Amino acid sequence: MSKLGIVSYGSYVPQYRINVEEIAKVWGEDPNEIKSQLQVNSKSVPGPDEDVTTMAVEAARNAMSRWKGNPKDIGALYVGSESRAYAVKPTATIVAAAIDAEGALQAADLEFACKAATAGMQMCFGLVKSKMISYGLSIGSDSSQGRPRDPLEYTAGAGSVAFLVGSENVVAELEGTYSVTTDTPDFWRREGAVYPSHGVRFTGEPAYFQHTVNASKGLMEELGTKPQDYKYVTFHQPNTKFPLRVARMLGFSKEQVEPSLVCRDIGNTYSASSLLGLSQLLNKAQLGDKIFMTSYGSGAGSDSFSFEVTDEIERVQAYQFNVDYYVNRKEIIDYGIYARFKGVLR
Amino acid sequence: MEPPKIWRERRERYLGIGNKCLDCNEKSFPRTDYCLKCSSKNIEEYKLSKTGKILQFTQVTQPAQEHIFYSPFIIGLIELDDGIQVTGQIVDYNYDDVKEGMKVRMTFRILSIDNEEGLIKYGYKFVPY
Ligand SMILES: [Zn+2]
């Protein structure tokens, strides 16, 4: 019997890190206050020759290597990002070429702030379920800009993740998905603007928390499940505090969410954030474990998913280049090098 | 950079695709229209190994203008696991820590960017692992 779900996944985080202390020193702010507010110690920074495209390719290639299938069997490829290298010229075209999946293929770049890649996954699930494609690859890749001295500068990190969806060799079966969308102006960037703007205090309650809670409750209601039914849960991680708090609001324990939190070391990876959390959980999960995930994208909306891990999971867990590999591979840089890498110095 | 050239060479730069002679089995990279050993035109695509080891390396501090943003950088001669030798940049590593014989794998990076409005040229580099 064929199942619908996750077949493989891959991730990538650039190796450079800048510590909260180093940024706080430049602006004369108290690093301990910031660290206790955000519960973030450092963030990832792309090297001078890295961008959303290169990171998307690395994550996609890791998903392919972990899968060991034929890239030509992929029928749809979506890249979710809010910091693409080209304004016009789809990232998905370059990724397709770089994994040798060019040819008969549906592809597009998607934008829904930090939830574009979970929106892409839903599209892939729909296409696989309706048998229009055999496999779909949804990628989230971001290298976000935080305006210097903006609170976001401490957390705007970089990373990518790729999820292969299909109905053969499924490692985690999809039990259901549910979304909420509203017009909420918590965070935006106009065409041509370098840095995003945000509603400061407006970003928490009516935005992140309300959408995450409503989508999560909506899905559990639909499935008739409750937080205790799940082994693990993960959420979008703009900092470490928000996912911990929203877990508590929904009735999940700290133990259920904690193993997925990668934000402390690499910061907010935007469209890759909740899915890097899911990758961490899949690396730890066992047969029969239920996993719950809710993404959040500013603007605003949330996508919730419920998965059950299958006996295929062990096949993919041994893969060497996993989230932990990239999180642990790091070189700390100072603000000067950071400014150069980010293209602030020209 | 001319779009036709960037487009034509993308499989070589992205995927490390060279060719293999169906008459004498000679493998070559980059791609050619005929076998460099026996001149046969009976050739097919060949995908290079994605891993190898460093044979030689040096640091480039005075690069061409198009690479100045990335300097200093390390360039190495790599022997891939299939025996083919290629040159490429070695990234994510300090020059002082790079050693001959170190294992590397292909990574996908920006090679150069024309200017603010031009094309981005992507391709392989090598990262020790
Ligand atoms: Zn020949």
Tab-separated table of N, CA and C in Angstrom, chain B residues 29-102:
chain	number	residue	atom	x	y	z
B	29	PHE	N	38.061	15.856	-18.895
B	29	PHE	CA	37.332	17.005	-18.356
B	29	PHE	C	38.241	18.210	-18.510
B	30	PRO	N	37.749	19.378	-18.971
B	30	PRO	CA	36.371	19.628	-19.428
B	30	PRO	C	36.022	18.895	-20.729
B	31	ARG	N	34.759	19.057	-21.107
B	31	ARG	CA	34.256	18.363	-22.295
B	31	ARG	C	34.968	18.793	-23.570
B	32	THR	N	35.132	17.853	-24.487
B	32	THR	CA	35.681	18.161	-25.818
B	32	THR	C	34.759	17.517	-26.859
B	33	ASP	N	34.955	17.887	-28.113
B	33	ASP	CA	34.104	17.317	-29.172
B	33	ASP	C	34.590	15.946	-29.630
B	34	TYR	N	35.846	15.616	-29.286
B	34	TYR	CA	36.384	14.314	-29.707
B	34	TYR	C	37.342	13.823	-28.620
B	35	CYS	N	37.679	12.533	-28.659
B	35	CYS	CA	38.564	11.946	-27.648
B	35	CYS	C	39.975	12.508	-27.792
B	36	LEU	N	40.543	12.954	-26.681
B	36	LEU	CA	41.877	13.558	-26.721
B	36	LEU	C	42.965	12.506	-26.932
B	37	LYS	N	42.625	11.249	-26.715
B	37	LYS	CA	43.625	10.185	-26.851
B	37	LYS	C	43.600	9.557	-28.254
B	38	CYS	N	42.389	9.202	-28.730
B	38	CYS	CA	42.326	8.486	-30.015
B	38	CYS	C	41.548	9.264	-31.077
B	39	SER	N	41.129	10.499	-30.752
B	39	SER	CA	40.421	11.377	-31.698
B	39	SER	C	39.042	10.881	-32.127
B	40	SER	N	38.560	9.833	-31.509
B	40	SER	CA	37.227	9.323	-31.853
B	40	SER	C	36.151	10.341	-31.462
B	41	LYS	N	35.098	10.387	-32.276
B	41	LYS	CA	33.969	11.259	-31.929
B	41	LYS	C	32.852	10.460	-31.261
B	42	ASN	N	33.151	9.193	-31.005
B	42	ASN	CA	32.189	8.296	-30.361
B	42	ASN	C	32.303	8.450	-28.837
B	43	ILE	N	31.732	9.555	-28.334
B	43	ILE	CA	31.906	9.875	-26.916
B	43	ILE	C	30.558	10.070	-26.229
B	44	GLU	N	30.548	9.905	-24.897
B	44	GLU	CA	29.322	10.177	-24.147
B	44	GLU	C	29.652	10.983	-22.894
B	45	GLU	N	28.600	11.552	-22.266
B	45	GLU	CA	28.788	12.328	-21.040
B	45	GLU	C	29.338	11.449	-19.929
B	46	TYR	N	30.187	12.028	-19.122
B	46	TYR	CA	30.734	11.302	-17.981
B	46	TYR	C	30.719	12.214	-16.765
B	47	LYS	N	30.153	11.726	-15.654
B	47	LYS	CA	30.070	12.533	-14.424
B	47	LYS	C	31.278	12.264	-13.540
B	48	LEU	N	32.032	13.307	-13.241
B	48	LEU	CA	33.204	13.170	-12.374
B	48	LEU	C	32.801	12.691	-10.979
B	49	SER	N	33.733	12.028	-10.292
B	49	SER	CA	33.521	11.724	-8.872
B	49	SER	C	33.351	13.032	-8.113
B	50	LYS	N	32.532	13.010	-7.083
B	50	LYS	CA	32.253	14.246	-6.332
B	50	LYS	C	33.209	14.422	-5.153
B	51	THR	N	34.062	13.405	-4.935
B	51	THR	CA	35.020	13.492	-3.824
B	51	THR	C	36.416	13.165	-4.331
B	52	GLY	N	37.413	13.648	-3.599
B	52	GLY	CA	38.795	13.397	-3.988
B	52	GLY	C	39.730	13.878	-2.904
B	53	LYS	N	41.009	14.095	-3.309
B	53	LYS	CA	41.967	14.590	-2.320
B	53	LYS	C	42.841	15.685	-2.923
B	54	ILE	N	43.399	16.496	-2.042
B	54	ILE	CA	44.221	17.626	-2.495
B	54	ILE	C	45.622	17.130	-2.845
B	55	LEU	N	46.072	17.432	-4.075
B	55	LEU	CA	47.449	17.091	-4.471
B	55	LEU	C	48.383	18.272	-4.180
B	56	GLN	N	47.987	19.451	-4.629
B	56	GLN	CA	48.777	20.664	-4.404
B	56	GLN	C	47.815	21.818	-4.173
B	57	PHE	N	48.317	22.874	-3.520
B	57	PHE	CA	47.457	24.048	-3.338
B	57	PHE	C	48.308	25.288	-3.124
B	58	THR	N	47.705	26.425	-3.400
B	58	THR	CA	48.393	27.693	-3.157
B	58	THR	C	47.365	28.764	-2.865
B	59	GLN	N	47.804	29.830	-2.221
B	59	GLN	CA	46.886	30.928	-1.916
B	59	GLN	C	47.028	32.024	-2.970
B	60	VAL	N	45.893	32.512	-3.445
B	60	VAL	CA	45.892	33.593	-4.431
B	60	VAL	C	45.539	34.896	-3.715
B	61	THR	N	46.468	35.833	-3.734
B	61	THR	CA	46.206	37.111	-3.062
B	61	THR	C	46.013	38.258	-4.058
B	62	GLN	N	46.441	38.042	-5.300
B	62	GLN	CA	46.314	39.082	-6.327
B	62	GLN	C	45.493	38.531	-7.498
B	63	PRO	N	44.201	38.329	-7.283
B	63	PRO	CA	43.394	37.695	-8.331
B	63	PRO	C	42.986	38.678	-9.430
B	64	ALA	N	42.395	38.116	-10.478
B	64	ALA	CA	41.793	38.945	-11.524
B	64	ALA	C	40.676	39.786	-10.904
B	65	GLN	N	40.357	40.902	-11.535
B	65	GLN	CA	39.375	41.844	-11.010
B	65	GLN	C	38.042	41.174	-10.648
B	66	GLU	N	37.596	40.223	-11.469
B	66	GLU	CA	36.275	39.613	-11.239
B	66	GLU	C	36.244	38.748	-9.964
B	67	HIS	N	37.428	38.415	-9.420
B	67	HIS	CA	37.455	37.582	-8.216
B	67	HIS	C	37.942	38.332	-6.978
B	68	ILE	N	38.107	39.646	-7.096
B	68	ILE	CA	38.755	40.415	-6.035
B	68	ILE	C	37.973	40.382	-4.720
B	69	PHE	N	36.645	40.304	-4.818
B	69	PHE	CA	35.803	40.275	-3.622
B	69	PHE	C	36.081	39.033	-2.768
B	70	TYR	N	36.545	37.964	-3.419
B	70	TYR	CA	36.718	36.683	-2.721
B	70	TYR	C	38.144	36.470	-2.223
B	71	SER	N	39.078	37.372	-2.560
B	71	SER	CA	40.479	37.147	-2.227
B	71	SER	C	40.778	37.519	-0.776
B	72	PRO	N	41.758	36.937	-0.102
B	72	PRO	CA	42.567	35.861	-0.670
B	72	PRO	C	41.793	34.540	-0.695
B	73	PHE	N	42.067	33.702	-1.683
B	73	PHE	CA	41.432	32.377	-1.701
B	73	PHE	C	42.461	31.323	-2.078
B	74	ILE	N	42.081	30.082	-1.825
B	74	ILE	CA	43.004	28.961	-2.055
B	74	ILE	C	42.594	28.254	-3.338
B	75	ILE	N	43.582	27.967	-4.177
B	75	ILE	CA	43.291	27.190	-5.377
B	75	ILE	C	44.090	25.890	-5.281
B	76	GLY	N	43.455	24.790	-5.660
B	76	GLY	CA	44.122	23.501	-5.486
B	76	GLY	C	44.023	22.614	-6.709
B	77	LEU	N	44.968	21.696	-6.799
B	77	LEU	CA	44.882	20.618	-7.788
B	77	LEU	C	44.331	19.407	-7.038
B	78	ILE	N	43.195	18.908	-7.517
B	78	ILE	CA	42.475	17.843	-6.821
B	78	ILE	C	42.524	16.568	-7.646
B	79	GLU	N	42.868	15.463	-6.999
B	79	GLU	CA	42.708	14.170	-7.660
B	79	GLU	C	41.411	13.558	-7.182
B	80	LEU	N	40.463	13.427	-8.115
B	80	LEU	CA	39.163	12.869	-7.754
B	80	LEU	C	39.283	11.354	-7.589
B	81	ASP	N	38.284	10.763	-6.945
B	81	ASP	CA	38.333	9.324	-6.659
B	81	ASP	C	38.393	8.470	-7.923
B	82	ASP	N	37.958	9.032	-9.068
B	82	ASP	CA	38.033	8.280	-10.327
B	82	ASP	C	39.374	8.496	-11.032
B	83	GLY	N	40.305	9.213	-10.376
B	83	GLY	CA	41.651	9.384	-10.933
B	83	GLY	C	41.835	10.630	-11.775
B	84	ILE	N	40.722	11.320	-12.107
B	84	ILE	CA	40.828	12.522	-12.932
B	84	ILE	C	41.267	13.701	-12.070
B	85	GLN	N	42.175	14.511	-12.614
B	85	GLN	CA	42.654	15.679	-11.870
B	85	GLN	C	41.983	16.943	-12.383
B	86	VAL	N	41.517	17.768	-11.434
B	86	VAL	CA	40.908	19.050	-11.798
B	86	VAL	C	41.455	20.126	-10.856
B	87	THR	N	41.392	21.370	-11.301
B	87	THR	CA	41.750	22.456	-10.397
B	87	THR	C	40.474	23.138	-9.927
B	88	GLY	N	40.529	23.686	-8.747
B	88	GLY	CA	39.365	24.387	-8.223
B	88	GLY	C	39.709	25.075	-6.927
B	89	GLN	N	38.824	25.987	-6.528
B	89	GLN	CA	39.041	26.671	-5.253
B	89	GLN	C	38.745	25.745	-4.084
B	90	ILE	N	39.506	25.910	-3.017
B	90	ILE	CA	39.260	25.188	-1.771
B	90	ILE	C	38.697	26.211	-0.785
B	91	VAL	N	37.458	25.953	-0.320
B	91	VAL	CA	36.767	26.960	0.497
B	91	VAL	C	36.466	26.451	1.895
B	92	ASP	N	36.000	27.362	2.737
B	92	ASP	CA	35.613	27.066	4.125
B	92	ASP	C	36.785	26.515	4.930
B	93	TYR	N	37.987	26.921	4.599
B	93	TYR	CA	39.159	26.444	5.309
B	93	TYR	C	40.229	27.527	5.301
B	94	ASN	N	40.978	27.626	6.404
B	94	ASN	CA	42.084	28.577	6.449
B	94	ASN	C	43.299	27.995	5.739
B	95	TYR	N	44.003	28.851	5.035
B	95	TYR	CA	45.173	28.420	4.273
B	95	TYR	C	46.154	27.636	5.148
B	96	ASP	N	46.367	28.105	6.379
B	96	ASP	CA	47.340	27.460	7.267
B	96	ASP	C	46.936	26.048	7.684
B	97	ASP	N	45.642	25.754	7.569
B	97	ASP	CA	45.163	24.443	8.016
B	97	ASP	C	45.030	23.432	6.882
B	98	VAL	N	45.166	23.897	5.634
B	98	VAL	CA	45.017	22.987	4.493
B	98	VAL	C	46.290	22.142	4.363
B	99	LYS	N	46.100	20.852	4.101
B	99	LYS	CA	47.238	19.932	3.947
B	99	LYS	C	47.075	19.124	2.666
B	100	GLU	N	48.218	18.775	2.068
B	100	GLU	CA	48.165	17.865	0.922
B	100	GLU	C	47.605	16.523	1.388
B	101	GLY	N	46.810	15.907	0.529
B	101	GLY	CA	46.223	14.615	0.868
B	101	GLY	C	44.874	14.715	1.573
B	102	MET	N	44.500	15.936	1.962
B	102	MET	CA	43.226	16.146	2.637
B	102	MET	C	42.049	15.740	1.736
